[in-house]
Amino acid sequence: MKKITTSAPGKLMLFGEHAVVYGYPSIVTAMDTRIFVIAEMIENSSDIIITPQVKESRFLVESLKLFKEEFQVKQSVKLHTRSDFSHNVGLGSSSAVTVAAFKALSLLFDKKLSKKEIFDLSYKVTLQIQGVGSGFDIAAATYGGTLHFITGGKKIEYLDTEEIPLIVGYSGVKADTPTMIRKVENAFKNKKEEIGKIFGEIEQIIGKAKEAIIDKDYQLTGNLMNKNHKLLVKLGVSTERLESMVNASLASGAYGAKLSGAGGGDCMIALISPEKKGEVEKAIQKVGGTIIRVANNAEGTREEL
Ligand code: PMV
């Protein structure tokens, strides 16, 4: 019987985390660490879902349910996954698995879905399960590349760029994104004006960062990352460990560094010139970070032949 394998990439937030939830723009890039979904039709009375990571199975269950409802499919399906990366580091395994599942199901049942349709279906599933989130991770998994993104996919635009010279450092702490989103939400409720002003400043940074990335002006991009990071510190989402990793990167010659994603742990990124790579990596490791070797600006979801 017909069998399809697809994959989708993980993600990194380059600029605009948290503010993006409130309708401000962000810049995200797809990482070439991928999740693979294998989908096949089976002669069974019920569907079978096999995934090494329990968290991902919820996303697969909901994706399959939505797909079957949407396209009135009765046929039983087996879905299983394989992953290039650990779900612990916060690089977007649940969004990647959801997107790869819709891609696989659409090919298995010959339903042509555009990127935007895959985005919309996947975003629906994520909102159902997590309740909050801009969908930037879904956009990176679907479209790939480096994107100018506005919440809910109101804007998804490729930046004409190539791989950005980044180092990714994992703080060793798994952060809970919904908790961090709620933390900022509370701050926003209590100090609307102050937090609103921070979001406005982040928006201005992104306007400049977009051009700087396209121009490959990494000195300027790095400065803008530093500015964005300081604003995230003001939002209260950095941690001691992330601070030491960011500071160690800057002290060893990075153009710029910032936390990436919700904060509270997970990863930071440092923008470097190639000759500083070794030094910056060592500096991050010295303060307790783990280097994750991944390329960015990677291809979006695809069929694996
Ligand atoms: O923790 P991550 O890497 O999933 O990033 C969350 C980024 C937020 O802007 C805080 C939330 C969102 O969905 O955009």
PDB file of C-alpha atoms in Angstrom, residues 15-20 24-26 195-207 227-228 231-232 235:
ATOM      1  CA  PHE A  15      14.066  38.925  16.278  1.00  0.00           C
ATOM      2  CA  GLY A  16      10.748  39.829  17.820  1.00  0.00           C
ATOM      3  CA  GLU A  17       9.805  37.067  20.283  1.00  0.00           C
ATOM      4  CA  HIS A  18       6.923  37.940  22.598  1.00  0.00           C
ATOM      5  CA  ALA A  19       6.099  41.171  20.741  1.00  0.00           C
ATOM      6  CA  VAL A  20       4.996  38.960  17.826  1.00  0.00           C
ATOM      7  CA  TYR A  24       4.203  43.052  15.978  1.00  0.00           C
ATOM      8  CA  PRO A  25       6.512  41.613  13.304  1.00  0.00           C
ATOM      9  CA  SER A  26       9.270  39.055  13.855  1.00  0.00           C
ATOM     10  CA  ILE A 195       5.471  47.137  27.947  1.00  0.00           C
ATOM     11  CA  GLY A 196       3.711  48.577  24.885  1.00  0.00           C
ATOM     12  CA  LYS A 197       6.654  50.958  24.463  1.00  0.00           C
ATOM     13  CA  ILE A 198       9.085  48.018  24.558  1.00  0.00           C
ATOM     14  CA  PHE A 199       7.078  46.242  21.846  1.00  0.00           C
ATOM     15  CA  GLY A 200       7.193  49.416  19.743  1.00  0.00           C
ATOM     16  CA  GLU A 201      10.986  49.578  20.111  1.00  0.00           C
ATOM     17  CA  ILE A 202      11.259  45.925  19.089  1.00  0.00           C
ATOM     18  CA  GLU A 203       9.196  46.690  15.982  1.00  0.00           C
ATOM     19  CA  GLN A 204      11.619  49.464  15.017  1.00  0.00           C
ATOM     20  CA  ILE A 205      14.582  47.132  15.464  1.00  0.00           C
ATOM     21  CA  ILE A 206      12.961  44.602  13.147  1.00  0.00           C
ATOM     22  CA  GLY A 207      12.423  47.179  10.412  1.00  0.00           C
ATOM     23  CA  LYS A 227      19.274  45.920  21.391  1.00  0.00           C
ATOM     24  CA  ASN A 228      16.517  43.337  21.041  1.00  0.00           C
ATOM     25  CA  LEU A 231      14.472  44.758  25.627  1.00  0.00           C
ATOM     26  CA  LEU A 232      13.812  41.064  26.335  1.00  0.00           C
ATOM     27  CA  LEU A 235      10.409  42.090  29.664  1.00  0.00           C
TER      28      LEU A 235
END
